[in-house]
Short mmCIF file of C-alpha atoms in Angstrom, two decimals:
data_model
loop_
_atom_site.label_atom_id
_atom_site.label_comp_id
_atom_site.label_asym_id
_atom_site.label_seq_id
_atom_site.Cartn_x
_atom_site.Cartn_y
_atom_site.Cartn_z
CA UNK A 1 53.95 -128.99 -16.49
CA UNK A 2 54.89 -132.48 -15.31
CA UNK A 3 53.86 -135.41 -17.51
CA UNK A 4 54.01 -139.16 -16.96
CA UNK A 5 53.02 -141.54 -19.75
CA UNK A 6 52.09 -145.23 -19.66
CA UNK A 7 51.14 -147.44 -22.58
CA UNK A 8 48.17 -149.63 -21.63
CA UNK A 9 46.34 -152.43 -23.47
CA UNK A 10 43.87 -151.80 -26.29
CA UNK A 11 46.19 -149.33 -28.07
CA UNK A 12 45.87 -146.56 -25.50
CA UNK A 13 48.26 -144.18 -23.76
CA UNK A 14 47.51 -142.83 -20.28
CA UNK A 15 48.96 -139.41 -19.56
CA UNK A 16 48.97 -137.95 -16.05
CA UNK A 17 49.65 -134.22 -16.15
CA UNK A 18 50.31 -131.76 -13.33
CA UNK A 19 49.87 -128.14 -14.40
CA UNK A 20 52.23 -125.46 -13.07
CA UNK A 21 50.56 -123.21 -10.54
CA UNK A 22 51.64 -120.10 -12.43
CA UNK A 23 49.79 -121.36 -15.52
CA UNK A 24 46.72 -122.14 -13.39
CA UNK A 25 46.70 -118.67 -11.84
CA UNK A 26 47.03 -117.03 -15.25
CA UNK A 27 44.09 -119.10 -16.51
CA UNK A 28 42.03 -118.13 -13.42
CA UNK A 29 42.72 -114.44 -14.10
CA UNK A 30 41.61 -114.83 -17.71
CA UNK A 31 38.49 -116.74 -16.66
CA UNK A 32 37.64 -114.02 -14.13
CA UNK A 33 37.86 -111.31 -16.80
CA UNK A 34 35.63 -113.30 -19.15
CA UNK A 35 33.02 -113.85 -16.44
CA UNK A 36 33.12 -110.17 -15.42
CA UNK A 37 32.21 -109.35 -19.01
CA UNK A 38 29.28 -111.80 -19.01
CA UNK A 39 27.78 -111.12 -15.58
CA UNK A 40 26.71 -107.98 -13.74
CA UNK A 41 28.95 -107.55 -10.69
CA UNK A 42 27.40 -104.99 -8.28
CA UNK A 43 29.50 -101.82 -7.97
CA UNK A 44 31.63 -102.52 -11.07
CA UNK A 45 31.38 -101.79 -14.75
CA UNK A 46 31.37 -104.70 -17.20
CA UNK A 47 34.74 -106.44 -17.15
CA UNK A 48 36.24 -104.24 -14.41
CA UNK A 49 35.61 -106.37 -11.31
CA UNK A 50 38.78 -107.85 -9.82
CA UNK A 51 39.14 -111.59 -9.58
CA UNK A 52 38.59 -111.75 -5.81
CA UNK A 53 35.25 -109.95 -6.17
CA UNK A 54 34.21 -112.18 -9.10
CA UNK A 55 35.06 -115.30 -7.07
CA UNK A 56 33.16 -113.99 -4.05
CA UNK A 57 30.13 -113.07 -6.17
CA UNK A 58 29.96 -116.07 -8.50
CA UNK A 59 31.80 -118.62 -6.41
CA UNK A 60 35.42 -119.75 -6.58
CA UNK A 61 34.36 -123.17 -7.94
CA UNK A 62 32.48 -121.52 -10.78
CA UNK A 63 35.54 -119.47 -11.75
CA UNK A 64 37.78 -122.55 -11.44
CA UNK A 65 35.50 -124.59 -13.73
CA UNK A 66 35.52 -121.76 -16.28
CA UNK A 67 39.33 -121.66 -16.21
CA UNK A 68 39.88 -125.39 -16.32
CA UNK A 69 37.47 -125.87 -19.23
CA UNK A 70 39.90 -124.05 -21.50
CA UNK A 71 43.16 -124.78 -19.74
CA UNK A 72 43.10 -128.58 -19.72
CA UNK A 73 42.56 -129.00 -23.50
CA UNK A 74 45.44 -126.57 -24.14
CA UNK A 75 47.76 -128.37 -21.74
CA UNK A 76 46.68 -131.74 -23.14
CA UNK A 77 47.73 -130.68 -26.65
CA UNK A 78 51.12 -129.59 -25.32
CA UNK A 79 51.55 -132.90 -23.48
CA UNK A 80 50.69 -134.93 -26.57
CA UNK A 81 53.22 -132.99 -28.64
CA UNK A 82 55.82 -133.42 -25.93
CA UNK A 83 55.29 -137.21 -25.98
CA UNK A 84 55.41 -137.33 -29.77
CA UNK A 85 52.22 -139.36 -30.15
CA UNK A 86 49.48 -139.10 -32.77
CA UNK A 87 46.05 -139.64 -31.16
CA UNK A 88 43.45 -141.50 -33.18
CA UNK A 89 40.66 -139.42 -31.66
CA UNK A 90 39.63 -137.31 -28.66
CA UNK A 91 40.91 -138.39 -25.25
CA UNK A 92 38.94 -139.33 -22.16
CA UNK A 93 39.80 -136.62 -19.61
CA UNK A 94 39.50 -136.96 -15.84
CA UNK A 95 40.49 -134.37 -13.20
CA UNK A 96 42.47 -136.10 -10.44
CA UNK A 97 43.24 -133.14 -8.14
CA UNK A 98 42.35 -129.47 -8.00
CA UNK A 99 45.31 -128.31 -5.89
CA UNK A 100 47.69 -128.75 -7.59
CA UNK A 101 45.70 -129.27 -10.76
CA UNK A 102 46.28 -132.79 -12.01
CA UNK A 103 44.36 -134.60 -14.72
CA UNK A 104 44.48 -137.91 -16.52
CA UNK A 105 44.04 -138.28 -20.28
CA UNK A 106 43.39 -141.70 -21.80
CA UNK A 107 44.51 -141.29 -25.39
CA UNK A 108 43.35 -143.64 -28.20
CA UNK A 109 46.25 -144.55 -30.48
CA UNK A 110 46.29 -146.01 -33.95
CA UNK A 111 45.74 -149.79 -34.01
CA UNK A 112 48.70 -152.15 -34.01
CA UNK A 113 48.35 -155.11 -36.35
CA UNK A 114 50.82 -158.01 -36.36
CA UNK A 115 49.70 -160.36 -39.14
CA UNK A 116 52.06 -163.18 -38.32
CA UNK A 117 52.93 -165.41 -41.28
CA UNK A 118 49.68 -164.88 -43.16
CA UNK A 119 51.25 -166.17 -46.37
CA UNK A 120 51.44 -169.65 -44.83
CA UNK A 121 47.67 -170.16 -44.60
CA UNK A 122 46.29 -173.11 -46.55
CA UNK A 123 42.58 -173.30 -47.34
CA UNK A 124 40.89 -175.47 -49.99
CA UNK A 125 37.95 -174.31 -52.05
CA UNK A 126 34.96 -176.59 -51.65
CA UNK A 127 33.69 -177.94 -54.98
CA UNK A 128 30.26 -176.75 -56.09
CA UNK A 129 27.85 -179.55 -56.99
CA UNK A 130 24.25 -179.38 -58.11
CA UNK A 131 22.83 -182.87 -57.59
CA UNK A 132 19.77 -184.46 -59.17
CA UNK A 133 18.16 -184.53 -55.71
CA UNK A 134 18.58 -180.74 -55.33
CA UNK A 135 17.11 -180.19 -58.79
CA UNK A 136 14.15 -182.47 -58.01
CA UNK A 137 13.50 -180.68 -54.71
CA UNK A 138 13.58 -177.26 -56.38
CA UNK A 139 11.16 -178.35 -59.10
CA UNK A 140 8.88 -179.89 -56.47
CA UNK A 141 8.84 -176.56 -54.62
CA UNK A 142 7.85 -174.77 -57.84
CA UNK A 143 5.03 -177.27 -58.36
CA UNK A 144 3.88 -176.72 -54.78
CA UNK A 145 3.78 -172.95 -55.28
CA UNK A 146 1.45 -173.45 -58.22
CA UNK A 147 -0.62 -176.24 -56.70
CA UNK A 148 -4.42 -176.25 -56.62
CA UNK A 149 -5.80 -176.50 -53.07
CA UNK A 150 -8.85 -178.74 -52.70
CA UNK A 151 -10.86 -178.96 -49.43
CA UNK A 152 -11.06 -182.48 -48.02
CA UNK A 153 -13.13 -184.20 -45.31
CA UNK A 154 -10.52 -186.48 -43.75
CA UNK A 155 -7.79 -186.40 -41.07
CA UNK A 156 -4.65 -184.31 -41.62
CA UNK A 157 -1.86 -185.74 -43.75
CA UNK A 158 1.57 -184.41 -44.55
CA UNK A 159 1.61 -181.85 -47.41
CA UNK A 160 -1.90 -180.65 -46.55
CA UNK A 161 -2.67 -176.95 -46.27
CA UNK A 162 -4.12 -176.17 -42.82
CA UNK A 163 -5.88 -173.24 -41.20
CA UNK A 164 -5.85 -173.56 -37.42
CA UNK A 165 -5.75 -171.91 -34.00
CA UNK A 166 -2.89 -173.06 -31.79
CA UNK A 167 -1.84 -172.30 -28.24
CA UNK A 168 0.63 -173.88 -25.86
CA UNK A 169 1.33 -173.91 -22.13
CA UNK A 170 4.41 -174.77 -20.12
CA UNK A 171 4.30 -175.09 -16.34
CA UNK A 172 0.82 -173.60 -16.44
CA UNK A 173 2.04 -170.44 -18.22
CA UNK A 174 1.16 -169.42 -21.77
CA UNK A 175 4.01 -170.07 -24.22
CA UNK A 176 2.22 -169.59 -27.55
CA UNK A 177 -1.13 -168.33 -28.79
CA UNK A 178 -1.99 -167.70 -32.45
CA UNK A 179 -5.28 -167.74 -34.33
CA UNK A 180 -6.03 -168.29 -38.01
CA UNK A 181 -2.59 -169.68 -38.76
CA UNK A 182 -2.17 -171.01 -42.29
CA UNK A 183 0.62 -173.46 -43.06
CA UNK A 184 1.59 -176.22 -45.42
CA UNK A 185 2.41 -179.20 -43.20
CA UNK A 186 5.74 -180.77 -44.16
CA UNK A 187 7.32 -183.77 -42.52
CA UNK A 188 9.99 -182.72 -40.04
CA UNK A 189 9.03 -179.04 -39.99
CA UNK A 190 9.29 -177.15 -36.70
CA UNK A 191 6.11 -175.49 -35.47
CA UNK A 192 7.26 -173.73 -32.31
CA UNK A 193 9.21 -176.78 -31.18
CA UNK A 194 10.13 -180.10 -32.83
CA UNK A 195 7.51 -182.86 -32.86
CA UNK A 196 4.36 -180.76 -33.31
CA UNK A 197 4.12 -181.77 -36.99
CA UNK A 198 3.80 -185.45 -36.01
CA UNK A 199 1.00 -184.67 -33.57
CA UNK A 200 -0.99 -182.73 -36.16
CA UNK A 201 -1.08 -185.68 -38.55
CA UNK A 202 -4.32 -187.58 -37.99
CA UNK A 203 -6.27 -184.71 -36.40
CA UNK A 204 -9.59 -183.62 -37.88
CA UNK A 205 -11.53 -180.37 -38.16
CA UNK A 206 -13.92 -179.59 -35.34
CA UNK A 207 -13.51 -179.10 -31.60
CA UNK A 208 -10.24 -178.25 -29.91
CA UNK A 209 -7.77 -181.13 -29.61
CA UNK A 210 -5.03 -181.46 -27.00
CA UNK A 211 -1.61 -183.15 -27.08
CA UNK A 212 1.78 -182.90 -25.36
CA UNK A 213 5.31 -182.58 -26.75
CA UNK A 214 8.61 -183.08 -24.90
CA UNK A 215 11.10 -180.39 -25.89
CA UNK A 216 14.75 -181.49 -26.34
CA UNK A 217 17.18 -180.54 -23.58
CA UNK A 218 19.43 -178.72 -26.05
CA UNK A 219 16.63 -176.65 -27.63
CA UNK A 220 17.74 -173.04 -28.19
CA UNK A 221 14.83 -171.52 -26.23
CA UNK A 222 15.93 -171.84 -22.59
CA UNK A 223 12.40 -171.13 -21.32
CA UNK A 224 11.05 -174.39 -22.73
CA UNK A 225 14.17 -176.56 -23.25
CA UNK A 226 13.80 -179.93 -21.55
CA UNK A 227 10.16 -179.29 -20.60
CA UNK A 228 6.82 -180.77 -21.64
CA UNK A 229 4.52 -178.42 -23.58
CA UNK A 230 0.79 -178.90 -23.68
CA UNK A 231 -0.76 -177.85 -27.01
CA UNK A 232 -4.37 -176.99 -27.78
CA UNK A 233 -5.29 -177.01 -31.48
CA UNK A 234 -8.47 -176.23 -33.36
CA UNK A 235 -8.33 -177.12 -37.07
CA UNK A 236 -10.71 -175.10 -39.23
CA UNK A 237 -9.77 -176.21 -42.77
CA UNK A 238 -7.85 -179.06 -44.39
CA UNK A 239 -6.92 -178.78 -48.05
CA UNK A 240 -4.87 -181.17 -50.11
CA UNK A 241 -2.37 -180.02 -52.69
CA UNK A 242 -2.98 -181.07 -56.29
CA UNK A 243 0.40 -180.56 -57.91
CA UNK A 244 0.68 -179.53 -61.56
CA UNK A 245 2.56 -181.87 -63.88
CA UNK A 246 6.22 -181.03 -64.56
CA UNK A 247 5.60 -180.03 -68.16
CA UNK A 248 5.63 -177.10 -70.58
CA UNK A 249 2.46 -175.65 -69.04
CA UNK A 250 4.19 -175.42 -65.65
CA UNK A 251 7.16 -173.69 -67.31
CA UNK A 252 4.84 -171.13 -68.91
CA UNK A 253 3.00 -170.48 -65.65
CA UNK A 254 6.00 -170.46 -63.33
CA UNK A 255 8.56 -168.62 -65.42
CA UNK A 256 6.98 -167.52 -68.67
CA UNK A 257 9.26 -170.03 -70.39
CA UNK A 258 8.63 -172.00 -73.56
CA UNK A 259 9.40 -175.49 -72.28
CA UNK A 260 9.95 -177.55 -69.19
CA UNK A 261 13.56 -178.10 -70.28
CA UNK A 262 14.04 -174.33 -70.19
CA UNK A 263 12.55 -174.24 -66.68
CA UNK A 264 14.86 -177.04 -65.57
CA UNK A 265 17.87 -175.20 -67.03
CA UNK A 266 16.81 -172.08 -65.13
CA UNK A 267 16.51 -174.08 -61.92
CA UNK A 268 19.98 -175.54 -62.41
CA UNK A 269 21.40 -172.07 -63.11
CA UNK A 270 19.80 -170.62 -59.97
CA UNK A 271 20.92 -173.55 -57.82
CA UNK A 272 24.46 -173.28 -59.13
CA UNK A 273 24.56 -169.51 -58.57
CA UNK A 274 23.34 -169.95 -55.01
CA UNK A 275 25.78 -172.78 -54.34
CA UNK A 276 28.68 -170.78 -55.78
CA UNK A 277 27.78 -167.75 -53.69
CA UNK A 278 27.59 -169.87 -50.53
CA UNK A 279 30.84 -171.62 -51.38
CA UNK A 280 32.54 -168.28 -52.02
CA UNK A 281 31.23 -166.83 -48.76
CA UNK A 282 32.31 -169.95 -46.89
CA UNK A 283 35.75 -169.81 -48.52
CA UNK A 284 36.14 -166.14 -47.61
CA UNK A 285 35.08 -166.85 -44.05
CA UNK A 286 37.63 -169.67 -43.83
CA UNK A 287 40.32 -167.30 -45.12
CA UNK A 288 39.37 -164.70 -42.53
CA UNK A 289 39.34 -167.29 -39.77
CA UNK A 290 42.77 -168.51 -40.81
CA UNK A 291 44.45 -165.10 -40.89
CA UNK A 292 42.65 -163.92 -37.74
CA UNK A 293 43.81 -166.99 -35.81
CA UNK A 294 47.47 -166.03 -36.17
CA UNK A 295 47.14 -162.24 -36.11
CA UNK A 296 47.71 -160.09 -33.04
CA UNK A 297 45.66 -156.90 -33.13
CA UNK A 298 45.21 -154.10 -30.63
CA UNK A 299 42.72 -151.31 -31.23
CA UNK A 300 41.29 -148.63 -28.94
CA UNK A 301 37.71 -148.82 -27.60
CA UNK A 302 36.82 -145.68 -29.55
CA UNK A 303 36.98 -147.69 -32.79
CA UNK A 304 34.55 -150.22 -31.37
CA UNK A 305 32.11 -147.49 -30.37
CA UNK A 306 32.36 -145.93 -33.82
CA UNK A 307 31.60 -149.30 -35.40
CA UNK A 308 28.55 -149.75 -33.18
CA UNK A 309 27.40 -146.27 -34.24
CA UNK A 310 27.80 -147.34 -37.87
CA UNK A 311 25.86 -150.57 -37.31
CA UNK A 312 23.01 -148.62 -35.70
CA UNK A 313 22.91 -146.31 -38.73
CA UNK A 314 22.81 -149.33 -41.03
CA UNK A 315 19.97 -150.90 -39.03
CA UNK A 316 18.09 -147.59 -39.13
CA UNK A 317 18.48 -147.35 -42.90
CA UNK A 318 17.30 -150.92 -43.38
CA UNK A 319 14.23 -150.26 -41.23
CA UNK A 320 13.27 -147.17 -43.22
CA UNK A 321 14.28 -144.68 -40.53
CA UNK A 322 16.99 -143.20 -42.76
CA UNK A 323 20.26 -142.66 -40.91
CA UNK A 324 18.48 -141.66 -37.68
CA UNK A 325 19.69 -144.34 -35.26
CA UNK A 326 17.75 -142.86 -32.36
CA UNK A 327 14.51 -143.06 -34.36
CA UNK A 328 15.26 -146.72 -35.10
CA UNK A 329 15.89 -147.47 -31.42
CA UNK A 330 12.65 -145.76 -30.41
CA UNK A 331 10.85 -147.71 -33.12
CA UNK A 332 12.19 -150.97 -31.69
CA UNK A 333 11.22 -149.97 -28.16
CA UNK A 334 14.68 -150.99 -26.94
CA UNK A 335 17.04 -149.58 -24.36
CA UNK A 336 19.94 -147.80 -26.08
CA UNK A 337 22.61 -149.25 -23.79
CA UNK A 338 21.21 -152.78 -24.10
CA UNK A 339 21.05 -152.55 -27.89
CA UNK A 340 24.62 -151.25 -28.12
CA UNK A 341 25.79 -154.05 -25.86
CA UNK A 342 24.08 -156.67 -28.03
CA UNK A 343 25.92 -155.33 -31.10
CA UNK A 344 29.33 -155.28 -29.40
CA UNK A 345 30.55 -158.81 -30.36
CA UNK A 346 29.67 -158.38 -34.03
CA UNK A 347 31.11 -154.86 -34.09
CA UNK A 348 34.36 -156.11 -32.54
CA UNK A 349 34.65 -158.82 -35.21
CA UNK A 350 34.04 -156.26 -37.95
CA UNK A 351 36.73 -153.92 -36.64
CA UNK A 352 39.21 -156.76 -36.14
CA UNK A 353 38.76 -158.26 -39.59
CA UNK A 354 38.67 -154.88 -41.29
CA UNK A 355 41.99 -153.92 -39.71
CA UNK A 356 43.56 -157.24 -40.69
CA UNK A 357 42.38 -156.95 -44.30
CA UNK A 358 43.57 -153.34 -44.48
CA UNK A 359 47.02 -154.39 -43.27
CA UNK A 360 47.18 -157.27 -45.74
CA UNK A 361 46.20 -154.87 -48.53
CA UNK A 362 49.10 -152.64 -47.48
CA UNK A 363 51.56 -155.57 -47.42
CA UNK A 364 50.37 -156.87 -50.79
CA UNK A 365 50.37 -153.34 -52.27
CA UNK A 366 46.75 -153.62 -53.40
CA UNK A 367 45.13 -150.44 -54.61
CA UNK A 368 41.70 -149.50 -55.96
CA UNK A 369 41.80 -147.50 -59.17
CA UNK A 370 39.33 -144.66 -59.62
CA UNK A 371 38.26 -146.29 -62.88
CA UNK A 372 37.22 -149.39 -60.93
CA UNK A 373 35.03 -147.24 -58.69
CA UNK A 374 33.49 -145.57 -61.76
CA UNK A 375 32.73 -148.99 -63.24
CA UNK A 376 31.17 -150.13 -59.96
CA UNK A 377 28.95 -147.05 -59.83
CA UNK A 378 27.80 -147.72 -63.39
CA UNK A 379 27.07 -151.35 -62.49
CA UNK A 380 25.13 -150.45 -59.34
CA UNK A 381 23.18 -147.65 -61.03
CA UNK A 382 22.23 -149.73 -64.06
CA UNK A 383 20.02 -148.20 -66.73
CA UNK A 384 16.64 -148.10 -64.99
CA UNK A 385 14.53 -145.06 -64.13
CA UNK A 386 16.38 -144.61 -60.81
CA UNK A 387 19.84 -144.82 -62.42
CA UNK A 388 20.71 -141.13 -62.09
CA UNK A 389 19.49 -141.00 -58.50
CA UNK A 390 21.56 -144.05 -57.57
CA UNK A 391 24.55 -142.67 -59.45
CA UNK A 392 24.30 -139.37 -57.55
CA UNK A 393 24.14 -141.26 -54.25
CA UNK A 394 27.33 -143.23 -54.87
CA UNK A 395 29.22 -140.66 -56.91
CA UNK A 396 29.95 -138.59 -53.80
CA UNK A 397 32.95 -138.62 -51.50
CA UNK A 398 31.25 -140.82 -48.90
CA UNK A 399 29.68 -143.09 -51.54
CA UNK A 400 32.96 -143.59 -53.37
CA UNK A 401 34.68 -144.36 -50.07
CA UNK A 402 32.15 -147.11 -49.37
CA UNK A 403 32.71 -148.62 -52.81
CA UNK A 404 36.47 -148.24 -52.47
CA UNK A 405 36.45 -150.18 -49.21
CA UNK A 406 34.25 -152.91 -50.69
CA UNK A 407 36.47 -153.27 -53.74
CA UNK A 408 39.60 -153.24 -51.60
CA UNK A 409 38.11 -155.95 -49.40
CA UNK A 410 37.24 -158.05 -52.44
CA UNK A 411 40.67 -157.66 -54.01
CA UNK A 412 42.38 -158.51 -50.73
CA UNK A 413 40.27 -161.63 -50.27
CA UNK A 414 41.11 -162.62 -53.86
CA UNK A 415 44.80 -162.34 -53.09
CA UNK A 416 44.40 -164.32 -49.87
CA UNK A 417 42.50 -166.94 -51.84
CA UNK A 418 45.37 -167.29 -54.29
CA UNK A 419 47.84 -167.74 -51.43
CA UNK A 420 45.67 -170.20 -49.49
CA UNK A 421 44.76 -172.41 -52.45
CA UNK A 422 48.34 -172.51 -53.71
CA UNK A 423 49.55 -173.58 -50.25
CA UNK A 424 46.80 -176.19 -49.85
CA UNK A 425 47.38 -177.69 -53.28
CA UNK A 426 51.14 -177.50 -52.89
CA UNK A 427 50.93 -179.46 -49.65
CA UNK A 428 49.14 -182.25 -51.54
CA UNK A 429 51.49 -182.06 -54.51
CA UNK A 430 48.64 -181.41 -56.99
CA UNK A 431 48.60 -178.97 -59.85
CA UNK A 432 47.45 -175.53 -58.73
CA UNK A 433 43.97 -174.76 -60.13
CA UNK A 434 42.86 -171.34 -61.22
CA UNK A 435 41.25 -169.33 -58.43
CA UNK A 436 38.00 -167.53 -59.19
CA UNK A 437 38.79 -163.91 -58.43
CA UNK A 438 35.39 -162.52 -59.41
CA UNK A 439 34.62 -161.61 -55.83
CA UNK A 440 35.41 -157.91 -55.76
CA UNK A 441 31.76 -157.06 -55.30
CA UNK A 442 29.35 -156.34 -52.51
CA UNK A 443 29.33 -159.93 -51.32
CA UNK A 444 33.02 -159.66 -50.54
CA UNK A 445 32.29 -156.96 -48.01
CA UNK A 446 29.50 -159.08 -46.52
CA UNK A 447 31.81 -162.04 -46.19
CA UNK A 448 34.10 -159.87 -44.10
CA UNK A 449 31.22 -159.07 -41.71
CA UNK A 450 31.02 -155.55 -43.07
CA UNK A 451 33.56 -152.77 -43.33
CA UNK A 452 36.06 -151.91 -40.66
CA UNK A 453 35.98 -148.65 -38.76
CA UNK A 454 36.29 -145.82 -41.25
CA UNK A 455 39.63 -144.33 -40.26
CA UNK A 456 41.80 -147.48 -40.46
CA UNK A 457 40.19 -148.65 -43.70
CA UNK A 458 40.58 -145.32 -45.40
CA UNK A 459 44.11 -145.05 -44.10
CA UNK A 460 44.93 -148.43 -45.63
CA UNK A 461 43.36 -147.38 -48.91
CA UNK A 462 45.41 -144.22 -48.96
CA UNK A 463 48.62 -146.06 -48.19
CA UNK A 464 48.20 -148.54 -51.03
CA UNK A 465 48.47 -145.85 -53.70
CA UNK A 466 51.13 -146.66 -56.25
CA UNK A 467 51.04 -150.38 -55.48
CA UNK A 468 51.44 -153.17 -58.00
CA UNK A 469 47.98 -154.72 -57.68
CA UNK A 470 44.77 -153.04 -58.71
CA UNK A 471 41.16 -153.88 -57.98
#
């Protein structure tokens, strides 16, 4: 056996192997005996036909294929051991020649992650502010949800509730056609394209009305960007909103609360929670961007394909198709190859960031205690009627691995946050504020664009055992 090896980009090793003729002949003899057992060879008992007769009866190519199917995997394993490499997964095999027998094996290797000086990153946390204007807008939206709608006989005004038929044409081709559309007309809202809201104001119920709208050049729909759309609208109903007063009655109706002050406090709480979640997600994204910008990562294509498989399973589960990705794809009426290609950029980002976070966790000696996973299961399961079912789902090997990765991601982002804020504040000469580390939850995984490919993440989790930090 002659072997040449070449390291190529994307964490792969290409082996070219030439198999000794003696080994090939031995494999052909063995293949011939197996085939003589499986097939009836005229004039011979089962398994007794010589190789030359088997090749003449079944075809030399057929015997060769039978031999090579077992021989190449055996020789590949020997070649890998000889090179002292540890493949991440199955190789891509290609027969180069049949005489002598030569084949090429493209071997996926474990990713290589160079973090650079990740401890030098400096990122500030954006302050969370709930302004009076935000509070007023939120209360106005509550009032609108509980408004009384009164039919009116007048032209359309902003904040009216409309029922209409609308269609649009561009270059003589249909671009939009909907009937019985109901909407609350707000100033500046986009109805298909910008500017339609302004044209609706002043129209009346009755026969179809026509108007034109020029679409901005930078509009995200390339089919209509920079073009003039002709709209045809028939308004069936116009109703005005009669808003309830911001008082205790609204609080009782909207939130089963005792007073308007209680409703306002609830609004402030919800706005602050949303703002804090967005700020945390933005902070985590900035951390990831900062460490990714200076990291150098190579990973084999097989990890990317595995991540795409995982994303398809996730989409299938979200759509109600269970884990059957093929059922989801059929349901969407999409081409499998096209759908996989559309997921490739996001999948690549998920793998990249997952590998980086796993390597940081290893450097920072972050581990996830089993007790933390137990506590997370209890939190997710809660105490409702489905608690035991949810607990059973997560209290399995695969379920615990998912939670372990999420908790590890959260703890790693917490540590990065400490480093980044300390550096940012230190550069300004300010006192270092406390960093909110309550992010070791599901949102931490979301901020990282999902989990990395399973093998590297689990490997990182395993390697962090006995570390100094615990999630």
